[in-house]
Coordinates of C-alpha atoms in Angstrom, one line a residue:
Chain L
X22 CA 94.6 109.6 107.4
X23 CA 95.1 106.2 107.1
X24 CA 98.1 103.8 105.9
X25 CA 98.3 100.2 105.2
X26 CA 101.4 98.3 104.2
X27 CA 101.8 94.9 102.7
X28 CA 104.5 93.4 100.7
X29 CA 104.8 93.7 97.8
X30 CA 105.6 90.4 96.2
X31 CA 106.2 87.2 97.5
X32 CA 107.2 83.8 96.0
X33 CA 106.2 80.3 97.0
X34 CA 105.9 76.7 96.1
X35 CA 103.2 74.4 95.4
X36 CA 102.2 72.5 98.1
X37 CA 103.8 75.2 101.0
X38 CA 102.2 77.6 103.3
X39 CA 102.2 80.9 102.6
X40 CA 101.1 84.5 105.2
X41 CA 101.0 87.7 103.6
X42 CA 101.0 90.2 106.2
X43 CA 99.3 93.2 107.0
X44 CA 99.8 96.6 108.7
X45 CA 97.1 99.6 108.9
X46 CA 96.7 102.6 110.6
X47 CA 93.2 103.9 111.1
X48 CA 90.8 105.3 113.0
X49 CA 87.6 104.5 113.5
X50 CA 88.2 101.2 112.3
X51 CA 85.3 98.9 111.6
X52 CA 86.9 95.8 110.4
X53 CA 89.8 94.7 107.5
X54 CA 89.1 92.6 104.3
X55 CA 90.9 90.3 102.0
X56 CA 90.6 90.3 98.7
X57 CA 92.1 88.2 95.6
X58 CA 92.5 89.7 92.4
X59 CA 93.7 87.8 89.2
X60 CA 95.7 89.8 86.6
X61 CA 93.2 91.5 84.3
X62 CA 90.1 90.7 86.5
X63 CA 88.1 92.3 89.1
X64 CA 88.8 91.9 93.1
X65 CA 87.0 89.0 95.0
X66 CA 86.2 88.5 98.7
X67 CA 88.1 86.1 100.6
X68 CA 87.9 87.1 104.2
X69 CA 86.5 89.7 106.6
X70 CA 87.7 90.1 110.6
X71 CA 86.0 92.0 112.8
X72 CA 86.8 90.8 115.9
X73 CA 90.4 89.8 117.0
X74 CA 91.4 86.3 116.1
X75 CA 91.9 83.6 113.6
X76 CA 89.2 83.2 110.4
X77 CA 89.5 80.1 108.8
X78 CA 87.8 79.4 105.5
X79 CA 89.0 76.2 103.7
X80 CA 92.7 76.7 102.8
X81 CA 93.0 80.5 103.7
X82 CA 92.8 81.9 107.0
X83 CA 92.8 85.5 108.7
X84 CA 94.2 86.6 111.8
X85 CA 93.4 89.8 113.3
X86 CA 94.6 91.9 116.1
X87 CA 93.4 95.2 116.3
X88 CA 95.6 96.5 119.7
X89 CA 98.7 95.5 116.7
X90 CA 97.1 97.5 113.6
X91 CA 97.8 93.8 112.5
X92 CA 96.7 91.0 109.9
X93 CA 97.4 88.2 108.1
X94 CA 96.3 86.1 105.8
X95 CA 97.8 82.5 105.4
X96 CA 96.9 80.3 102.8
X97 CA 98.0 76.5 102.9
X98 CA 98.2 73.9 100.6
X99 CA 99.1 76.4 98.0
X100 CA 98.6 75.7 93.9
X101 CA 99.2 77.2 91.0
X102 CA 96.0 78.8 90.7
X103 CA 96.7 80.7 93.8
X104 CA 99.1 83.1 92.2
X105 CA 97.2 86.2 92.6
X106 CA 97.7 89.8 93.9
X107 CA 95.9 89.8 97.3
X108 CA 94.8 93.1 98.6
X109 CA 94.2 94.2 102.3
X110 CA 91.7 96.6 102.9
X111 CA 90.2 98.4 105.9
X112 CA 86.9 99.3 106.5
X113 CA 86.9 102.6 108.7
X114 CA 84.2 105.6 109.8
X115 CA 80.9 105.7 109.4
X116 CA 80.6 105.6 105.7
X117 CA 81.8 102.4 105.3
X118 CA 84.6 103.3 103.0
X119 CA 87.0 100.6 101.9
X120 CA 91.1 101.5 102.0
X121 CA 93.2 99.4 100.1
X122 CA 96.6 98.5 100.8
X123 CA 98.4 98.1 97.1
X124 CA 98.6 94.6 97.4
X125 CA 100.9 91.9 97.5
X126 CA 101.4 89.8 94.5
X127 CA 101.9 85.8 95.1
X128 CA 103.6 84.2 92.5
X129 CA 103.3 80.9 93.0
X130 CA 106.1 77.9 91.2
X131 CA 106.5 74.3 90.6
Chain N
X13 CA 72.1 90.5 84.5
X14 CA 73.8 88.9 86.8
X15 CA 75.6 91.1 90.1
X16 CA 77.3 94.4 89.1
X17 CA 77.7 94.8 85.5
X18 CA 80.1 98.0 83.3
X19 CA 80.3 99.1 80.0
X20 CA 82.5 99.9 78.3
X21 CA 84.7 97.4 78.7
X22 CA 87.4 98.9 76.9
X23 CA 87.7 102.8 75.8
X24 CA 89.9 105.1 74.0
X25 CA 89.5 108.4 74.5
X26 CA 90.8 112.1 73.4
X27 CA 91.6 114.6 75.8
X28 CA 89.1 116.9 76.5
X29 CA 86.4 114.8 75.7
X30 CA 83.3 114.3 78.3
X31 CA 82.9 109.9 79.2
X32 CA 80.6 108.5 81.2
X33 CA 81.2 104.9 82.1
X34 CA 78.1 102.7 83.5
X35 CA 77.9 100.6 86.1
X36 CA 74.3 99.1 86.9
X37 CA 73.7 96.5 90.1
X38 CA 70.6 94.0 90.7
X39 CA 71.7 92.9 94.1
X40 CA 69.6 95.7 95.8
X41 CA 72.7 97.1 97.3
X42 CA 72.4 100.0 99.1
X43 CA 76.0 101.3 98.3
X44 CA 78.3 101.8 95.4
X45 CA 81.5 102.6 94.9
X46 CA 84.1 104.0 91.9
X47 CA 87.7 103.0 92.2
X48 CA 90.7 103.4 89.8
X49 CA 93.5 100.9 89.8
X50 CA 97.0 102.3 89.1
X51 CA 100.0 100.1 88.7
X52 CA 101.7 100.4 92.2
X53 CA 99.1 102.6 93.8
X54 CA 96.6 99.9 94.6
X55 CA 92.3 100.7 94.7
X56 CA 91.7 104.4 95.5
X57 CA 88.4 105.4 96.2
X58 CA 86.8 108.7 94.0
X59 CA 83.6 108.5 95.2
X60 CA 80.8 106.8 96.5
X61 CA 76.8 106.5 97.5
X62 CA 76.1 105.2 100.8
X63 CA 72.1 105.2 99.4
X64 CA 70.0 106.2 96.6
X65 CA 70.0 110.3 96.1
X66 CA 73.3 110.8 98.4
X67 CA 77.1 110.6 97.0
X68 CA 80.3 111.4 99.0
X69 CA 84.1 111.8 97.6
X70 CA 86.4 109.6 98.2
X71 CA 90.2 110.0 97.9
X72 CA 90.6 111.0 94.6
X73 CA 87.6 112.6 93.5
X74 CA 89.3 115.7 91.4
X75 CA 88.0 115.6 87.6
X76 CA 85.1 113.1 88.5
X77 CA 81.3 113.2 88.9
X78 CA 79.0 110.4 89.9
X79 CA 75.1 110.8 90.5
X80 CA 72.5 108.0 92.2
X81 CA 68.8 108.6 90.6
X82 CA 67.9 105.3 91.7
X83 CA 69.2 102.0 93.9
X84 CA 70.7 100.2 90.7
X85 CA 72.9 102.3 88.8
X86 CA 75.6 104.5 89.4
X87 CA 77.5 106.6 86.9
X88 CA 80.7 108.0 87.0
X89 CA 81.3 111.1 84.5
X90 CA 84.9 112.6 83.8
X91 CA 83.7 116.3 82.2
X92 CA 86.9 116.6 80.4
X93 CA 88.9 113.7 80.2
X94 CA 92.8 114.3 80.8
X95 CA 95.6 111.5 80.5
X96 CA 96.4 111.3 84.0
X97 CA 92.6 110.0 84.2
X98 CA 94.2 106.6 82.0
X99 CA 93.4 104.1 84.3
X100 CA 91.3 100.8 85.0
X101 CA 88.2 101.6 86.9
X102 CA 86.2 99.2 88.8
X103 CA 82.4 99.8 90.2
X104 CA 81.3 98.0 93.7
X105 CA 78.8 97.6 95.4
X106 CA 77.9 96.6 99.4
X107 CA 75.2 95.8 101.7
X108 CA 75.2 97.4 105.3
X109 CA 73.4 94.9 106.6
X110 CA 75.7 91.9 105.0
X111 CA 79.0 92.9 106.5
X112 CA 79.4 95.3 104.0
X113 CA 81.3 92.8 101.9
X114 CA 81.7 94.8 98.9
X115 CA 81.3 93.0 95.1
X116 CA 83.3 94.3 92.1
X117 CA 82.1 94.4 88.8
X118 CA 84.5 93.4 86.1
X119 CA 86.2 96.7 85.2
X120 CA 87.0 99.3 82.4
X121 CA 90.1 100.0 81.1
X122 CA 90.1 103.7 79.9
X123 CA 92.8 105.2 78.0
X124 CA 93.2 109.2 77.2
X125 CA 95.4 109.8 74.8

């Protein structure tokens, strides 16, 4: 089976630096996903690791490290609009099925 | 259309009753997906079709059926909706070949009553 953990809500300011963290375990595993999800709307990509390290896209970044069953996802700069549920989620086997943590909701305040 | 479109958006539905919600793709994916989204439980898979003509179950496939005629759509049928089925479901899609990146469409909320 599989389990992924993430917290499950976390509060920051405008302006700060935020990393949601991430723990799986899997087997078979092919790579891990971020996704932000909006209340009421549908999931959207951020990131995808594949390989162990650090993905940096813009203000978000991903860290991998696969020996740690371990990722995070940091976003900087942070704004309003950032305030989001952001969902980890681990591609694994070979039917490239998708397991979702339940998400940690960012909440993010003046 | 535009992506990965659903319909209905919205539904209320009796228990008992047979649904099928839609969920058609242009992107020339070669995979789809169903999920439900529970308050606290996060995505869970009920099934999916790594390619037109083949589906697989995912982790919650009980009470659900999906068929793939062709690349684009996807179905998902519940034969005899229950209330525990209440639940927002969200159709995706994926290329192998792209990372397998998977692209949501924008959801139905379904509610049995």
């Amino acid at each position: 089976g599989q389990n992924i953990d993430q917290p499950t809500e976390m509060t920051a300011t405008e302006g700060a630096i935020v990393q949601i963290n991430c723990t799986y375990q899997t087997s078979g595993f092919n790579g891990l996903f971020w996704y932000q999800q909006h209340a009421g709307e549908a999931p959207t990509f951020l990131s995808y690791n594949v390989l162990d390290g650090l993905e940096e896209k813009g203000r978000f970044s991903s860290f991998l490290s696969r020996s740690k069953g371990y990722s995070y996802l940091l976003l900087k700069e942070l704004q309003m609009k950032d305030s989001a549920s952001y969902l980890c989620a681990v591609l694994s086997g070979t039917a490239s099925k998708l397991t979702f943590g339940t998400g940690t909701r960012l909440q993010v305040t003046l | 259309i535009a992506g990965i479109t659903q319909a209905p958006t919205s539904q209320i539905l009796a228990a008992g009753r047979r649904m099928t919600l839609r969920c058609t793709q242009d992107m020339r994916h070669n995979a789809m997906y169903w999920y439900r989204q529970d308050l606290g439980l996060g995505l869970r898979l009920i099934h999916y079709s790594n390619t037109a003509g083949t589906t697989g179950k995912g982790e919650v496939p009980d009470g659900y059926s999906v068929s793939r005629a062709n690349t684009d759509d996807f179905p998902l049928t519940l034969a005899s909706a229950v209330p525990s089925q209440t639940s927002v479901y969200f159709c995706a899609s994926s290329s192998v070949s792209a990372n397998n990146e998977q692209f949501f469409g924008p959801g139905t909320r379904l509610t049995v009553l």
